[in-house]
PDB file of C-alpha atoms in Angstrom:
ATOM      1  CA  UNK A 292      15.164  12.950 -21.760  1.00 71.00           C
ATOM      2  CA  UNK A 293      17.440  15.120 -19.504  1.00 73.00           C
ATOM      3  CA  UNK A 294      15.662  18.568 -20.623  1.00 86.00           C
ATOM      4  CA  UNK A 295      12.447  16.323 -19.379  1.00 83.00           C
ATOM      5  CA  UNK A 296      14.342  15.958 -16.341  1.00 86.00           C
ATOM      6  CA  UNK A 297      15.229  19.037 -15.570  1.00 89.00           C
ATOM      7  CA  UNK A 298      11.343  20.498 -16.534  1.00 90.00           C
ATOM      8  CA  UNK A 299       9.603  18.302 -13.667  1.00 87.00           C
ATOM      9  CA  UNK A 300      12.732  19.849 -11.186  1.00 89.00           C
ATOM     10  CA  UNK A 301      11.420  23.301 -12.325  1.00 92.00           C
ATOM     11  CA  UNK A 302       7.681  21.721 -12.009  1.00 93.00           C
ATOM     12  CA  UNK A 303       8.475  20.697  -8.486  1.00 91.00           C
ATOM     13  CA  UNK A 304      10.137  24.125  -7.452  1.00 94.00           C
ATOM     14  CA  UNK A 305       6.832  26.023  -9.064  1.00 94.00           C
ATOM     15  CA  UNK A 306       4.422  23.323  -7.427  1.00 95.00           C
ATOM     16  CA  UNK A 307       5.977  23.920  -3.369  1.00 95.00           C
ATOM     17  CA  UNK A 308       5.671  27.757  -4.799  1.00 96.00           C
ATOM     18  CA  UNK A 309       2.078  27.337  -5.054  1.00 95.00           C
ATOM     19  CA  UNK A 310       1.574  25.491  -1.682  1.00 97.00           C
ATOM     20  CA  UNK A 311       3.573  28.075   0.015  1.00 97.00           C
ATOM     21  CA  UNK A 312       0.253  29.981   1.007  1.00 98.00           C
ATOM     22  CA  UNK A 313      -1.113  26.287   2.701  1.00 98.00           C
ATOM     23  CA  UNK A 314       2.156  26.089   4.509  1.00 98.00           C
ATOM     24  CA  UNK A 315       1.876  29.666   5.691  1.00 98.00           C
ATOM     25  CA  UNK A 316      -1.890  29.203   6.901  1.00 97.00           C
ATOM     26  CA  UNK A 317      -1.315  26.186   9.138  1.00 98.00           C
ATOM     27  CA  UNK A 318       2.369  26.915   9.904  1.00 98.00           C
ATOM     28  CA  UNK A 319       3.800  24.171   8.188  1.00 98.00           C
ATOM     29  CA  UNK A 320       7.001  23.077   6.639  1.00 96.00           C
ATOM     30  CA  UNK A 321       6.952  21.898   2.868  1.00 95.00           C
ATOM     31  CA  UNK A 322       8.269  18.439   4.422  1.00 95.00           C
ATOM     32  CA  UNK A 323       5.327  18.383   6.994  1.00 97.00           C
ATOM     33  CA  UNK A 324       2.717  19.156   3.807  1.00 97.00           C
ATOM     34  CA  UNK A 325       3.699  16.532   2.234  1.00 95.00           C
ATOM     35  CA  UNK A 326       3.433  14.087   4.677  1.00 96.00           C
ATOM     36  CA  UNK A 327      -0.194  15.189   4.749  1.00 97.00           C
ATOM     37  CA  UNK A 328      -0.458  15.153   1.371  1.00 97.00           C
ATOM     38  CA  UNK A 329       0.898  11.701   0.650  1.00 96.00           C
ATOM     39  CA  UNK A 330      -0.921  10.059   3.370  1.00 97.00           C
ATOM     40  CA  UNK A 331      -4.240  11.684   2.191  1.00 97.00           C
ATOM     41  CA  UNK A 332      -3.425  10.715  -1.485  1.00 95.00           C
ATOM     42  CA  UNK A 333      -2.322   7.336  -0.763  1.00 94.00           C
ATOM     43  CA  UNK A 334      -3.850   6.106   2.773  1.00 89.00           C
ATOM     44  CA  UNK A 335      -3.116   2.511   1.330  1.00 91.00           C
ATOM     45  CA  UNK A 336       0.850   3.615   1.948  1.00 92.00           C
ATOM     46  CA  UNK A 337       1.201   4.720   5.489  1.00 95.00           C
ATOM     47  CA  UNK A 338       4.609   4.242   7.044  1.00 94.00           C
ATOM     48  CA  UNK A 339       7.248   6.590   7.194  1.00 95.00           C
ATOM     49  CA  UNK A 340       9.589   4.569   5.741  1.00 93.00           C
ATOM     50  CA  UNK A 341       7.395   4.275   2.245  1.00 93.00           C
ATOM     51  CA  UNK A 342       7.110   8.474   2.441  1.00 94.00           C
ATOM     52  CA  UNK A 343      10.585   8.165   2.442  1.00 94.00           C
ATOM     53  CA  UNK A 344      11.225   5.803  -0.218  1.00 90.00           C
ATOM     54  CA  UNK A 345       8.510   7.298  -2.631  1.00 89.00           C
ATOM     55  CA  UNK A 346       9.021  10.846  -1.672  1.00 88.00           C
ATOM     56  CA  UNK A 347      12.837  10.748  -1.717  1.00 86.00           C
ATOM     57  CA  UNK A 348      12.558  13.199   1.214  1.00 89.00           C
ATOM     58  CA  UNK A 349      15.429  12.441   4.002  1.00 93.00           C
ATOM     59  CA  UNK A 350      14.541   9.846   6.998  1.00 94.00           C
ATOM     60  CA  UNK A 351      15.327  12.285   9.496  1.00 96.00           C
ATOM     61  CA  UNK A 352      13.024  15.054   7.863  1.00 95.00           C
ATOM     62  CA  UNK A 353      10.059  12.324   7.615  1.00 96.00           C
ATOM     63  CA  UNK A 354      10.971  11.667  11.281  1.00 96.00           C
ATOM     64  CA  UNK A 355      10.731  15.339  12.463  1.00 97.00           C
ATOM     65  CA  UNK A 356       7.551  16.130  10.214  1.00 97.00           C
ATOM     66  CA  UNK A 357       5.366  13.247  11.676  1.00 97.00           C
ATOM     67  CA  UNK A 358       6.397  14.164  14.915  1.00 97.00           C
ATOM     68  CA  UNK A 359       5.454  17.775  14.419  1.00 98.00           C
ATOM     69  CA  UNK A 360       2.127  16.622  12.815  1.00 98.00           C
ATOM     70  CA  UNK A 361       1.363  14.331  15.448  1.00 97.00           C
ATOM     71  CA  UNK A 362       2.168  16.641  18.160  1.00 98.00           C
ATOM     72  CA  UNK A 363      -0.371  19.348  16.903  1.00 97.00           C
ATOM     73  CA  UNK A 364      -3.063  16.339  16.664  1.00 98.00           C
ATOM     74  CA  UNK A 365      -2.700  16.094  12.906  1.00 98.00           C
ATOM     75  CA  UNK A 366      -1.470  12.545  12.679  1.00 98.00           C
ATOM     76  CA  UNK A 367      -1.503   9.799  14.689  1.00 97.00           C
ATOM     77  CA  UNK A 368       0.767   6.869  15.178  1.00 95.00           C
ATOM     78  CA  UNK A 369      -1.095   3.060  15.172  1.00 94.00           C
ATOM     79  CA  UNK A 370       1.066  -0.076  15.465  1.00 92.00           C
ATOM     80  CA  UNK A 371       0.338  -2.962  13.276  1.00 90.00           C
ATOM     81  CA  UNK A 372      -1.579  -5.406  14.810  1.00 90.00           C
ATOM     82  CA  UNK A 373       0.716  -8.100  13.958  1.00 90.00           C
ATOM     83  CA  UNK A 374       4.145  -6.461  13.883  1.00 90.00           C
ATOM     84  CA  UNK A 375       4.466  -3.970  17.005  1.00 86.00           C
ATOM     85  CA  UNK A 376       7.492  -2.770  15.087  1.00 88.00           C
ATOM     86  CA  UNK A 377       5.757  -1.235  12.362  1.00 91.00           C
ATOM     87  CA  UNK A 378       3.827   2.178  13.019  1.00 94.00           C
ATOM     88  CA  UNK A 379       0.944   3.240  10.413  1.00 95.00           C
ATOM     89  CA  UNK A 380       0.040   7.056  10.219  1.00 97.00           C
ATOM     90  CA  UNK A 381      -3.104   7.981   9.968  1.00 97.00           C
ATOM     91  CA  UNK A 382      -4.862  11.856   9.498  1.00 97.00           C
ATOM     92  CA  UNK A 383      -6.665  12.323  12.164  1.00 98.00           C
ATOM     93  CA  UNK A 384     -10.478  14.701  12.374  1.00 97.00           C
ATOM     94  CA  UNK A 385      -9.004  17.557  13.657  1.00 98.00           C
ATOM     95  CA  UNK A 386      -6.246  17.870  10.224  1.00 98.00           C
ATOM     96  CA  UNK A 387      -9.674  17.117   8.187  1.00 98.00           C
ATOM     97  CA  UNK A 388      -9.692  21.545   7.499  1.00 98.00           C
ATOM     98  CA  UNK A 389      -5.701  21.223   6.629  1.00 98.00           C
ATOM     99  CA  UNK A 390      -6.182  18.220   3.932  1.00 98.00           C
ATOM    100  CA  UNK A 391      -9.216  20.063   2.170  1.00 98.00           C
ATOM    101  CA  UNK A 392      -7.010  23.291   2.261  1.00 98.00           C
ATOM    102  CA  UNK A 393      -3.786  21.818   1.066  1.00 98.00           C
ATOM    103  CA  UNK A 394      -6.101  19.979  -1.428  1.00 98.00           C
ATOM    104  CA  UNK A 395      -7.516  22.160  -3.405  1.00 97.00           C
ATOM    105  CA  UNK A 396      -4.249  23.752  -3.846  1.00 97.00           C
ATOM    106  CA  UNK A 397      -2.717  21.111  -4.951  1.00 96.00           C
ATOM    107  CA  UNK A 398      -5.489  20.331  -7.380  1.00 96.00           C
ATOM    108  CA  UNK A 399      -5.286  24.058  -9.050  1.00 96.00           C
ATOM    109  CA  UNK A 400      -1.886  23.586  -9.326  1.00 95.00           C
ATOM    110  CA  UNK A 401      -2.585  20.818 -11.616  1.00 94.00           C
ATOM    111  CA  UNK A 402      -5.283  22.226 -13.270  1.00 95.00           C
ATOM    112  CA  UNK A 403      -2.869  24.847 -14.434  1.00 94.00           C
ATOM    113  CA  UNK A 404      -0.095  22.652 -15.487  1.00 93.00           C
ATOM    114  CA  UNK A 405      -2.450  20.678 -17.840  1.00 93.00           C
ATOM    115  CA  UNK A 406      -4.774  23.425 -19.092  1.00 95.00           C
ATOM    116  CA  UNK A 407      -2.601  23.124 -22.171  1.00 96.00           C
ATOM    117  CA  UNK A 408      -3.274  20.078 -22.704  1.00 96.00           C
ATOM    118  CA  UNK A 409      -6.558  18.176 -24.515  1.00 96.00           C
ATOM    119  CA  UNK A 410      -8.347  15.042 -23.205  1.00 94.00           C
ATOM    120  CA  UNK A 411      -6.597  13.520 -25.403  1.00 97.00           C
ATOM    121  CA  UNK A 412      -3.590  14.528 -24.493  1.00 97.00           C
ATOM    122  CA  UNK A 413      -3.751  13.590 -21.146  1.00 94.00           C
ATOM    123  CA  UNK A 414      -5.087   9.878 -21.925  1.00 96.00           C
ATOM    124  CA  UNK A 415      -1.525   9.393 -24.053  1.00 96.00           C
ATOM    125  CA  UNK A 416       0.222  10.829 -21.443  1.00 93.00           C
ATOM    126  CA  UNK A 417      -1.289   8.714 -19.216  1.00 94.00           C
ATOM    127  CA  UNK A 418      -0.611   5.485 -21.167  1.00 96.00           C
ATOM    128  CA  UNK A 419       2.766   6.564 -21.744  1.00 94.00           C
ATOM    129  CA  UNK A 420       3.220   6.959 -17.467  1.00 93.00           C
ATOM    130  CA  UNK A 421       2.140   3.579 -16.899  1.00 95.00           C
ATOM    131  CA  UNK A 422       4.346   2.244 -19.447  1.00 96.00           C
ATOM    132  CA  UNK A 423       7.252   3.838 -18.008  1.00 93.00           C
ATOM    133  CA  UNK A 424       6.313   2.840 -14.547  1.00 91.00           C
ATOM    134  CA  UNK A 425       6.161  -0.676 -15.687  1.00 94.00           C
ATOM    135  CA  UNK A 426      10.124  -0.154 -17.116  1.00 94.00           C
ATOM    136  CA  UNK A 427      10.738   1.514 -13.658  1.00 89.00           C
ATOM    137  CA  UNK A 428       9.608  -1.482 -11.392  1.00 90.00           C
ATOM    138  CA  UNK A 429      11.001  -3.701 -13.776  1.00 92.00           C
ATOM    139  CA  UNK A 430      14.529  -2.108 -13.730  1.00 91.00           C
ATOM    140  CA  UNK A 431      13.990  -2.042  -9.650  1.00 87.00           C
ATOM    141  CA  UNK A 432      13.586  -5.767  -9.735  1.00 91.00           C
ATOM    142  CA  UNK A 433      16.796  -6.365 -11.905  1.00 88.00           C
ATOM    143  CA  UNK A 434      19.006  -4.334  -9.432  1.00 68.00           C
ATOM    144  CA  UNK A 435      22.638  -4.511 -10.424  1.00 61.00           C
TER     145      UNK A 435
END
């Protein structure tokens, strides 16, 4: 389980090495990509503080890349209609060129990563995800 561990660390160093070119493009910080890239995967999720959680990326560097984004027009901040404490984040028109951009990227990225593998494959490995997520939110629940 460790070596798996330490694979998706190498994964994640080889994955920002693939979005460097996106970054360079639309002078961008890796942090600042993927704020982009998790609002435009999961628009459902759209607070800072869940980028944070979910991304494990520091609050301050969530902090500094939305305000970056939002300064060049790329994101803007709405407050909740119901709790003027809470701020959703939303991609705006003008970052539609950056999302298809940082996108496709992203998407040959995976492509290569899982060109090894068959349909098949990928359905187990997808069963096998979901099952571990399930253990995951389970042992978040039983906190000790």
């Amino acid at each position: 389980m460790l070596d798996y561990i330490d694979h998706m660390l190498r994964f994640r160093k080889e994955y920002y090495r693939q979005l460097e070119p996106v970054c360079k493009r639309w002078n961008l910080t890796h942090n600042e990509l993927d704020v982009v890239l998790f609002l435009t995967n999961h628009p459902e999720v759209d607070r800072a503080s869940e980028i944070v959680s979910r991304r494990g990326i520091a609050k301050s560097h969530v902090s500094q890349s939305v305000a970056a984004l939002e300064q060049r027009g790329f994101v803007i901040g709405l407050p909740d209609a119901k709790d003027r404490r809470i701020t959703h984040l939303k991609l705006t028109d003008l970052a539609r060129p950056l999302v298809d951009d940082a996108v496709e990227s992203q998407r040959c990225c995976f492509r290569k990563l899982l060109s090894c593998l068959t349909p098949e494959d990928i359905e187990n490995w997808n069963t096998i995800v979901r099952k571990l997520l399930r253990s995951i939110e389970q042992m978040e629940q039983t906190k000790v």
